Coordinates of C-alpha atoms in Angstrom, one line a residue:
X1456 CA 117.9 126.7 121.6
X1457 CA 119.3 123.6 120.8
X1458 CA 117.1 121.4 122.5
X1459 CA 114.1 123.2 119.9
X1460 CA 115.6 122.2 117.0
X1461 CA 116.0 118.6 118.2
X1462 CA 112.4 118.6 119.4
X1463 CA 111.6 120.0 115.8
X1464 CA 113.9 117.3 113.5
X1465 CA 112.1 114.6 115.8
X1466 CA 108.8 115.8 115.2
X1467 CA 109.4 116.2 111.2
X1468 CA 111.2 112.9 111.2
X1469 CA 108.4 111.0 113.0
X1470 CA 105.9 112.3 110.6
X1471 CA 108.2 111.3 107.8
X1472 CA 108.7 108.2 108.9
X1473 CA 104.9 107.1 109.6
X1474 CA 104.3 108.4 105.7
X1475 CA 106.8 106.8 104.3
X1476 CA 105.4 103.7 106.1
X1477 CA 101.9 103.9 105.0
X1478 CA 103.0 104.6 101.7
X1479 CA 105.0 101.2 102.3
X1480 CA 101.9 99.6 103.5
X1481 CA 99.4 101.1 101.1
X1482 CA 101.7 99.6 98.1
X1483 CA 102.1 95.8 100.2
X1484 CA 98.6 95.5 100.5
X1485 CA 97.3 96.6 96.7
X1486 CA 100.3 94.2 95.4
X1487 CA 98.5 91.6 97.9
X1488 CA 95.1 91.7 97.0
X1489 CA 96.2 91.9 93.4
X1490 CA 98.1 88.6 93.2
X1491 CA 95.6 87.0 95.2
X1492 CA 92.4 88.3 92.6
X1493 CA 94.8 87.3 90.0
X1494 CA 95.3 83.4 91.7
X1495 CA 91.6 83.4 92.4
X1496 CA 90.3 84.0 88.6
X1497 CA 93.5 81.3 87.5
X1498 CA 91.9 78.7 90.2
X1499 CA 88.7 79.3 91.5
X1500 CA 88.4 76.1 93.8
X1501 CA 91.8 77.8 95.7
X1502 CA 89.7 80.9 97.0
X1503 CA 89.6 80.0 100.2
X1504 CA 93.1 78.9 100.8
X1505 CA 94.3 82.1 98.7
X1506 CA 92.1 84.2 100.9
X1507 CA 93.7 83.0 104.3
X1508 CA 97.3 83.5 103.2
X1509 CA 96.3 86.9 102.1
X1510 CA 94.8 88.0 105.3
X1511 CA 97.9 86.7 106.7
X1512 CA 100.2 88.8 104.7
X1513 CA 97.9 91.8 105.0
X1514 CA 98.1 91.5 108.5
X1515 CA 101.6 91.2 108.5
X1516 CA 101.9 94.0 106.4
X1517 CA 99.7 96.2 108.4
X1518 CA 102.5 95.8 111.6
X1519 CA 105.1 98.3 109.7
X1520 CA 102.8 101.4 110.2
X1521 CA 102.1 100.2 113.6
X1522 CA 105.6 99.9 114.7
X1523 CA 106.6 103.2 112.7
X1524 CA 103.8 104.7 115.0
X1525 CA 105.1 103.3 118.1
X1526 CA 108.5 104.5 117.6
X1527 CA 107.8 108.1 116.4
X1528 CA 105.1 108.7 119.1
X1529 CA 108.5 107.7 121.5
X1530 CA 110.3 109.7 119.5
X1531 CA 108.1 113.1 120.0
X1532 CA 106.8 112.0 123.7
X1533 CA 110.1 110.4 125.6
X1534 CA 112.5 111.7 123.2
X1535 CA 115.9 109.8 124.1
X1536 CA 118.1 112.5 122.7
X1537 CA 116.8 115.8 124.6
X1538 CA 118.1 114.2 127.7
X1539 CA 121.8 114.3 126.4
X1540 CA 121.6 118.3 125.8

């Protein structure tokens, strides 16, 4: 019985967790592309610089969900805890 309801809490915490980290992710990348389309109509001739650095960042940003993925797909598949019931 016990081992169900921490199968269960790992499940519904894995699936909060990758929400809460697209939610994260979804807010980093508008905030992103809004500074940069604001830097672009300041100074048109930096469009290309301020386009790199924001594909950086987005990229950078875009790891989060990635790694929230990772660690709540080992959370439901290889779950560390059901092997100390």
């Amino acid at each position: 019985m016990e081992k169900a309801i921490v199968l269960a809490l790992c499940g519904m915490g894995a699936s909060i967790g990758i929400g809460l980290a697209a939610l994260g992710a979804a807010i980093g990348d508008g905030h992103a592309a809004g500074k940069m389309l604001e830097g672009l109509a300041r100074q048109p001739e930096m469009g290309g610089k301020l386009l790199v650095n924001m594909l950086i960042s987005i990229g950078l940003i875009e790891s989060m969900p990635i790694i929230a993925a990772v660690i709540a797909i080992v959370l439901v598949f290889a779950n560390p805890f059901t092997s100390m019931l």
